[in-house]
GROMACS .gro file of C-alpha atoms in nm:
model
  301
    1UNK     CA    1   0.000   0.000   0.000
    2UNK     CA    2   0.112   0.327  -0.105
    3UNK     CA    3   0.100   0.618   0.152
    4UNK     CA    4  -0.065   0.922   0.091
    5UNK     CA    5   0.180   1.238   0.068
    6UNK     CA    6   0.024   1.473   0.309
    7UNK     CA    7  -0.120   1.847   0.215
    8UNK     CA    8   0.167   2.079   0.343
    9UNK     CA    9  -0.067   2.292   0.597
   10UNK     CA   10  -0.054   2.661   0.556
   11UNK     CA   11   0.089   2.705   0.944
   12UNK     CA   12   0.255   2.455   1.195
   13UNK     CA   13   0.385   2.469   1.536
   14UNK     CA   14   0.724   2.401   1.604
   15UNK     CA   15   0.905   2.302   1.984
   16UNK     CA   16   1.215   2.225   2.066
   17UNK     CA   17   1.357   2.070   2.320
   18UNK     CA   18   1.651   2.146   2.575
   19UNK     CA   19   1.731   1.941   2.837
   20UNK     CA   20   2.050   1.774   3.062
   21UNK     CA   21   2.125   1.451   3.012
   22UNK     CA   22   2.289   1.218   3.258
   23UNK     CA   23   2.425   0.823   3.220
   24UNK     CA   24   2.095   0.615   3.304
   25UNK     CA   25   1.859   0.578   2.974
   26UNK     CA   26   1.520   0.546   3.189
   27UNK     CA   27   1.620   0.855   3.334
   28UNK     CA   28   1.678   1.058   2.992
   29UNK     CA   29   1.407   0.883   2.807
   30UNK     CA   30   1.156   0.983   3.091
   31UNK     CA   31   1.255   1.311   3.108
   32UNK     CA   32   1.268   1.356   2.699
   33UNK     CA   33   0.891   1.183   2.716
   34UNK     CA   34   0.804   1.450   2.986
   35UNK     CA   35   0.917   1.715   2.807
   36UNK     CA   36   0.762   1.596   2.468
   37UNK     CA   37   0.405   1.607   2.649
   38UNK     CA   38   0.479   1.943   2.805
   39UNK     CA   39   0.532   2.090   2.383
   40UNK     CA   40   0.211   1.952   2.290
   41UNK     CA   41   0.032   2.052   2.587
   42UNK     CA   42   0.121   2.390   2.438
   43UNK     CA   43   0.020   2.319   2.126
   44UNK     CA   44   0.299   2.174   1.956
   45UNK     CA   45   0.264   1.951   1.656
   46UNK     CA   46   0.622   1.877   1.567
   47UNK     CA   47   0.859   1.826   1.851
   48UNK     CA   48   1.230   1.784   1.808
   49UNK     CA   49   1.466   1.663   2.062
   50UNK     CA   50   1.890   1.705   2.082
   51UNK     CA   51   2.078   1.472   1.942
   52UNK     CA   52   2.179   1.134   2.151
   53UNK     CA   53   1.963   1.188   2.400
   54UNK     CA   54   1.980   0.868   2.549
   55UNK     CA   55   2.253   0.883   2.706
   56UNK     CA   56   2.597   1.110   2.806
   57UNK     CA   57   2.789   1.229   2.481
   58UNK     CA   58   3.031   0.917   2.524
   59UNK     CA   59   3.177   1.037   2.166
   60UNK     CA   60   3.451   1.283   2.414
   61UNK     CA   61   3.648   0.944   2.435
   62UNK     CA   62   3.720   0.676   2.248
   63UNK     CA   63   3.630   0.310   2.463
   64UNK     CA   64   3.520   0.030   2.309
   65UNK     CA   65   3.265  -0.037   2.604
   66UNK     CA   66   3.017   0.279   2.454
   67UNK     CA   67   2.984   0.016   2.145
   68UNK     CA   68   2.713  -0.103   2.333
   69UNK     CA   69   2.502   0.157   2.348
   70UNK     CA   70   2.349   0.073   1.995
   71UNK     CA   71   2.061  -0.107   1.893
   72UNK     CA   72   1.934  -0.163   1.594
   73UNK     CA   73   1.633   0.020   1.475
   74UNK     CA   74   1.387  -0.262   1.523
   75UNK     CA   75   1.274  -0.393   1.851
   76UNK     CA   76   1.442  -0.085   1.954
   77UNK     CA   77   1.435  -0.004   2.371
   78UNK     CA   78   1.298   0.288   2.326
   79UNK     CA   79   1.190   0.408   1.967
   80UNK     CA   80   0.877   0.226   2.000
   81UNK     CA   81   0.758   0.379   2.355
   82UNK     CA   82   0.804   0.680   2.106
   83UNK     CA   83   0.566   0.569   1.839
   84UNK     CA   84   0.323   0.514   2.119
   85UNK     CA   85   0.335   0.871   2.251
   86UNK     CA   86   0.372   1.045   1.881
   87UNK     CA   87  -0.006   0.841   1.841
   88UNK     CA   88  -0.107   0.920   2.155
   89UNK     CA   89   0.005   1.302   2.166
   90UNK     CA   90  -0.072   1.273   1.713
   91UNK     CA   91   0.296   1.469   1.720
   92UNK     CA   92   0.536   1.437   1.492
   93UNK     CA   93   0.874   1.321   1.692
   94UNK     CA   94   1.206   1.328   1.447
   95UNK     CA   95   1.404   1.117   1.706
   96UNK     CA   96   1.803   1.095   1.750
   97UNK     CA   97   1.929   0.732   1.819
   98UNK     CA   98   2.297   0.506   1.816
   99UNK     CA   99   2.216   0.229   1.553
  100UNK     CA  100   2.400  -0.112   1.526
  101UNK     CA  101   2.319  -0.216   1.157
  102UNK     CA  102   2.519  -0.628   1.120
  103UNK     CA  103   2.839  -0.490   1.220
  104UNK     CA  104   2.782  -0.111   1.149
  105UNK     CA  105   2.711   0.169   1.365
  106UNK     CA  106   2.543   0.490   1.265
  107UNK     CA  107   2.435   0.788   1.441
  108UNK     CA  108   2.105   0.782   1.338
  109UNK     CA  109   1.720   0.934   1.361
  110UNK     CA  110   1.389   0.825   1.275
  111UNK     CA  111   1.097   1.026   1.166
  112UNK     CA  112   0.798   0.918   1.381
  113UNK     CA  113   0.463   1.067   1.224
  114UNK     CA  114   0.190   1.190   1.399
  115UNK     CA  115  -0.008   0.821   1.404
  116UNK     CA  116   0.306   0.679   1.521
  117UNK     CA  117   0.475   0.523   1.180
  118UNK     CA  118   0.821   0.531   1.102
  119UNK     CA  119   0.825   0.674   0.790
  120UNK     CA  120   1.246   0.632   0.733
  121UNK     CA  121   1.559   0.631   0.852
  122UNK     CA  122   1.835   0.870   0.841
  123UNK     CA  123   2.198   0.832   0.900
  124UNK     CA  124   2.432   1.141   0.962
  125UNK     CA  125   2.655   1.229   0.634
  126UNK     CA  126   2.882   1.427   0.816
  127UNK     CA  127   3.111   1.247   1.098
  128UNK     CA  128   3.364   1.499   1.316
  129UNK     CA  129   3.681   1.412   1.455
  130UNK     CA  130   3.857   1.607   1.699
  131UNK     CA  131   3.898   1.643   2.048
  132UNK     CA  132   3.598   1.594   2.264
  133UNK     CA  133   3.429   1.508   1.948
  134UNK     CA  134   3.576   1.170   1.859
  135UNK     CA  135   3.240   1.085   1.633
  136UNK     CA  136   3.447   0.904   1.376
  137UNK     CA  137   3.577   0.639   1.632
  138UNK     CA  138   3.209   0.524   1.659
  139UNK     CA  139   3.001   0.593   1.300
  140UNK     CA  140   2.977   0.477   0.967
  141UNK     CA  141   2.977   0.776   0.741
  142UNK     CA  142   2.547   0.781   0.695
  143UNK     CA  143   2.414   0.586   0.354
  144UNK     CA  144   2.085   0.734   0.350
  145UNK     CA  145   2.141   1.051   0.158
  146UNK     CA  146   1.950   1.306   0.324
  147UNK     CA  147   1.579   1.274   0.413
  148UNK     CA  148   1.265   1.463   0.340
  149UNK     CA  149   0.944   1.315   0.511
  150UNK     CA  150   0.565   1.396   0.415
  151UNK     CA  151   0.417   1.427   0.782
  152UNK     CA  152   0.093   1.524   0.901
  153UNK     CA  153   0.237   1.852   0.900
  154UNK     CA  154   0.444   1.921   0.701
  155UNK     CA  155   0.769   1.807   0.471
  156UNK     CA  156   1.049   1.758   0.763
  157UNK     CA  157   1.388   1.790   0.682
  158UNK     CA  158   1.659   1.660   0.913
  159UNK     CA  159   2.013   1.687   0.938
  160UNK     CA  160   2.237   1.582   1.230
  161UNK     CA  161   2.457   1.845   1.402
  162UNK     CA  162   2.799   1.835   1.214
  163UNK     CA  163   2.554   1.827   0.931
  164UNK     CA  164   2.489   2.220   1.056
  165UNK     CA  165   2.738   2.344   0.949
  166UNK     CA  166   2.715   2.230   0.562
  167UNK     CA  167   2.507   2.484   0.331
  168UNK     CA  168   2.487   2.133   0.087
  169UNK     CA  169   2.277   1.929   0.361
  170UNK     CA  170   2.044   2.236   0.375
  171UNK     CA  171   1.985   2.274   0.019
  172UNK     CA  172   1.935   1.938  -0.082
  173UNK     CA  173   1.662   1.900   0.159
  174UNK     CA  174   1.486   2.167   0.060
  175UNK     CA  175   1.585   2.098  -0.325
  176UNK     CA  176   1.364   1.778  -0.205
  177UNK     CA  177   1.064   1.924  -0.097
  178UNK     CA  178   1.161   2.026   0.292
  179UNK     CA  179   0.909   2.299   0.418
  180UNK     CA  180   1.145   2.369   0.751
  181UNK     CA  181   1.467   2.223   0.845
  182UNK     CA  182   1.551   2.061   1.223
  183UNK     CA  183   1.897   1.999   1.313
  184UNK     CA  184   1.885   1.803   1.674
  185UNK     CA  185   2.255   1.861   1.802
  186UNK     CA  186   2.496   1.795   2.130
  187UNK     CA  187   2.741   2.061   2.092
  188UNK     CA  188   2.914   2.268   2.414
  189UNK     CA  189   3.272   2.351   2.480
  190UNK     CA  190   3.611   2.273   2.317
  191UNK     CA  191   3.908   2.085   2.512
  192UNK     CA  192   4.173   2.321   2.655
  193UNK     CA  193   4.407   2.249   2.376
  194UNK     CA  194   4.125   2.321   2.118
  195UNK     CA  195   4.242   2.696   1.945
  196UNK     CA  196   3.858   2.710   1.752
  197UNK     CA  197   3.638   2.942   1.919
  198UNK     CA  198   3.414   2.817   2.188
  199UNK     CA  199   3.109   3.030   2.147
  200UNK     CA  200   2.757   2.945   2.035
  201UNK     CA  201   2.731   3.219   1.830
  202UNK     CA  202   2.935   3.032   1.558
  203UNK     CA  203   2.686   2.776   1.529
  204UNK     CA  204   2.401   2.938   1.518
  205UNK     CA  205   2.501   3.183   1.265
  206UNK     CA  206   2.560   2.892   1.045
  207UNK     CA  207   2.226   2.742   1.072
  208UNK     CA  208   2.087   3.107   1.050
  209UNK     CA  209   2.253   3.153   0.708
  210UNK     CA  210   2.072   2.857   0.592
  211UNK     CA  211   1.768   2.993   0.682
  212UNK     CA  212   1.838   3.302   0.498
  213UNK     CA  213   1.974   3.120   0.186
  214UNK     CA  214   1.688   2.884   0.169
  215UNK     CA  215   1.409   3.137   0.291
  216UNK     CA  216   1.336   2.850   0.531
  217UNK     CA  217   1.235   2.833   0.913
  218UNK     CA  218   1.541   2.635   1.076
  219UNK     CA  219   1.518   2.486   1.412
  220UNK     CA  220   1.794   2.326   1.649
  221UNK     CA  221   1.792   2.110   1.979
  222UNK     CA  222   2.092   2.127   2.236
  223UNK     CA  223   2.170   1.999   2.590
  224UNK     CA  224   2.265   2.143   2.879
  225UNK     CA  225   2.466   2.056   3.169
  226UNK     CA  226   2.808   1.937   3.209
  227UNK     CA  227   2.921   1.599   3.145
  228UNK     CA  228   3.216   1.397   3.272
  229UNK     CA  229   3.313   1.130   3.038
  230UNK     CA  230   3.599   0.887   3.062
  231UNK     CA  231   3.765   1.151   3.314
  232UNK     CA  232   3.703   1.438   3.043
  233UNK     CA  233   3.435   1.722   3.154
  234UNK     CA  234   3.241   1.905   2.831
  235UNK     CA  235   3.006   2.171   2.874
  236UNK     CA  236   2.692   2.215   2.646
  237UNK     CA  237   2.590   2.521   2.602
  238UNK     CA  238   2.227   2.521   2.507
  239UNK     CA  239   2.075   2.783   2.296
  240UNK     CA  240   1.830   2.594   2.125
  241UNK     CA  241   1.674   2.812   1.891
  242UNK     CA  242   1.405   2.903   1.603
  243UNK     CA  243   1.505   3.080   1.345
  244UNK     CA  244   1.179   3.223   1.074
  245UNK     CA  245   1.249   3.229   0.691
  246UNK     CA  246   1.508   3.577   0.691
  247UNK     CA  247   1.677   3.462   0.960
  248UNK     CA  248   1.557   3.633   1.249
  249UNK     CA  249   1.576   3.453   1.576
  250UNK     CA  250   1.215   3.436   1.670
  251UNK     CA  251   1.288   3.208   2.009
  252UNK     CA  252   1.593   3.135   2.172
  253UNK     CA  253   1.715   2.952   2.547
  254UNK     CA  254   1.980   3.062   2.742
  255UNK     CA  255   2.277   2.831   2.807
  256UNK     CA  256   2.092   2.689   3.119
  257UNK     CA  257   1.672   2.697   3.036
  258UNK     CA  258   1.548   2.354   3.009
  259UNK     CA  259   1.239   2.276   2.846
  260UNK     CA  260   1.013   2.314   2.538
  261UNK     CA  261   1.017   2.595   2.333
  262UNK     CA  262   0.809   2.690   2.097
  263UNK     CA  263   0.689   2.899   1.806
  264UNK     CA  264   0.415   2.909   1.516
  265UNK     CA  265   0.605   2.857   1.174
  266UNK     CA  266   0.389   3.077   0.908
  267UNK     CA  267   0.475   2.791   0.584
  268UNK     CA  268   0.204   2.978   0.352
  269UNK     CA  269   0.354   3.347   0.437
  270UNK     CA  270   0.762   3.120   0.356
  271UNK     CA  271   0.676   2.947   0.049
  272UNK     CA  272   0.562   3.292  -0.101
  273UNK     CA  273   0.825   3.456   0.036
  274UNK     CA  274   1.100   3.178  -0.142
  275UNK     CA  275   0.914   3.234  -0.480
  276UNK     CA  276   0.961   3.575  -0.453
  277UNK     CA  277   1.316   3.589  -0.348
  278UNK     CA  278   1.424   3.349  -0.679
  279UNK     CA  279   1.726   3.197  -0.487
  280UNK     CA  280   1.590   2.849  -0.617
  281UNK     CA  281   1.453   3.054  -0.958
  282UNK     CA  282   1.806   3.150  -1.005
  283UNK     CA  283   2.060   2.831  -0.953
  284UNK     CA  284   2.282   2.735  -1.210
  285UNK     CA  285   2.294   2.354  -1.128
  286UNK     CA  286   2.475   2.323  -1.436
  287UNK     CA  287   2.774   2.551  -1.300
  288UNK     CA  288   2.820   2.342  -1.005
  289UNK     CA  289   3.015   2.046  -1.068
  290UNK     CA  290   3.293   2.152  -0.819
  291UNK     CA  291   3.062   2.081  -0.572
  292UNK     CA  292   3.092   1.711  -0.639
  293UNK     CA  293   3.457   1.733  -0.619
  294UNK     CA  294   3.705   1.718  -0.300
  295UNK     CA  295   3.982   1.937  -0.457
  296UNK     CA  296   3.739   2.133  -0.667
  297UNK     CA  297   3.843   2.020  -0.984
  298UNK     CA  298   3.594   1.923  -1.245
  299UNK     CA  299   3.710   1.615  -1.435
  300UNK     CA  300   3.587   1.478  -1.743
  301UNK     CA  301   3.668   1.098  -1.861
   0.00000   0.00000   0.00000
C-alpha cells in the first residue's frame, strides 16, 4: 500500500527541546517523554529533541565499552515507547538514536509521524573528529542521503549536528521538498588544547545563514549541563533556537533553560516569500560540478 503524501498545511507549530542529560537511559528517556508532552500541551505539533539523547555524549572518548550503546532500529528499547506517545500526543517526533546495523554503527534518527509510523531512517553524512568530538571512532559515514518526510504537518527535513554546518545538507533537503529544516545537536565547549572558538554564536550563525539562503524556518535542539566522560568534563551550552524564513531569531534559550520551546512557523507566508526571493529561480545547477569534487576540480573521462 502506497501512503498518501500529506497536504503541506498553511501554518505549523514548532518546539524544541533542551534538556540535561545524565548516564541512566530510563532517566533521559523519561525526562525527553516529559518534556515531549509538556510541547504539545502547548500546542505543539512537531517536537524535536537534541541529538543522543539517550545517554551522556560518550563520543569525548574513544572506549570500546560505549559500542554497546546501539541497537538496531527494530525492537528498539525505546523508539517504539516513542511511536506510542507520537499516536497518543498525534505529534510528529524526528528522534536521534545510536544504531547497530550487522556490524555497522550509525548515528542515526527516525521520523515518527503523527499516528506513530516510522516513515524512514536517516543516518548522519557528516562524521567529526577532533577532540571531545571523537564521532568518527564510533560511526559509519550515513548511507541514506538526506531525508525529506511527508508528515501530518508538514515536509520535515533533518540533518544531524555536524551536518549544521554544511550549506549542501540544507539545500538538498529543501531541493527535495523540505518545508522547515531541524537539526537536533549535542554541541558545548572545546578541550583546553582546542584553538577554535568556543562560542555558540558560531553555530548558530551557520544554521541562520541557511535559513536566509533557503528562505526556510530552521530549528535546532541542544543539551545542557556538564558531562564527565571517561575523566574528560564538556560543557553544552544550550541555545536551542528558532530561526523564521530571513533569519531572524524568533525564540531562543539561554545556556541553562530547560524545556520546550516553541513557536508558530507561518509555511504559507515562507513558500511565497521563497518564490519571490528566486534563490531556487536563479541556480545554475549546471555551473556546479565543483561541488561534487574534494579538490574542486571538475574532471571529465
Amino acid at each position: 500500500m502506497t501512503r498518501p503524501t500529506n497536504k503541506t498545511p498553511d501554518t505549523v507549530k514548532l518546539a524544541v527541546i533542551q534538556m540535561h542529560v545524565t548516564d541512566q537511559l530510563e532517566d533521559n528517556v523519561a525526562r525527553a517523554e516529559a518534556h515531549v508532552r509538556d510541547a504539545a500541551a502547548q500546542g505543539a505539533q512537531v517536537i524535536l529533541l537534541p541529538e543522543l539523547f539517550e545517554n551522556l555524549y560518550f563520543c569525548q572518548v574513544e572506549r570500546e565499552d560505549y559500542f554497546a550503546l546501539a541497537h538496531p532500529q527494530q525492537d528498539h528499547p525505546f523508539i517504539g515507547r516513542f511511536q506510542n506517545l507520537a499516536r497518543e500526543l498525534g505529534v510528529v517526533l524526528p528522534l536521534s538514536y545510536f544504531e547497530r546495523a550487522g556490524q555497522a554503527h550509525y548515528n542515526s534518527l527516525v521520523c515518527i509521524d503523527a499516528d506513530g509510523e516510522v516513515l524512514g531512517n536517516y543516518r548522519k553524512t557528516h562524521i567529526p573528529d577532533g577532540p571531545g568530538y571523537e564521532e568518527k571512532y564510533y560511526f559509519n559515514p550515513g548511507d541514506t542521503g538526506f531525508k525529506v518526510w511527508a508528515t501530518r504537518y508538514g515536509r520535515v527535513g533533518a540533518g544531524i549536528c555536524w551536518d549544521q554546518w554544511y550549506p549542501e545538507t540544507a539545500r538538498v533537503m529543501m531541493l527535495q521538498g523540505a518545508d522547515f529544516l531541524l537539526y537536533p545537536t549535542a554541541i558545548g565547549s572545546e578541550p583546553a588544547e582546542v584553538e577554535s572558538p568556543n562560542s555558540h554564536h558560531m553555530w548558530q550563525r551557520a544554521m541562520v545563514g541557511h535559513a536566509v539562503s533557503n528562505s526556510s524556518y530552521v530549528g535546532a535542539a541542544n543539551r545542557i549541563g556538564t558531562e564527565v566522560v571517561g575523566g574528560l568534563s564538556q560543557t553544552y551550552y544550550g541555545h536551542s533556537f528558532i530561526s523564521d524564513y530571513t533569519g531572524e531569531l524568533v525564540a531562543e534559550f539561554g545556556d541553562t533553560d530547560e524545556g520546550a520551546l516553541t513557536h508558530d512557523l507561518n509555511l504559507a507566508e515562507a513558500r511565497k516569500f521563497r518564490a519571490g526571493m528566486g534563490f531556487f529561480r536563479d541556480r545554475r545547477p549546471e555551473l556546479y560540478g565543483p561541488l561534487l569534487t574534494v579538490d574542486g576540480v571538475t574532471r571529465r573521462d
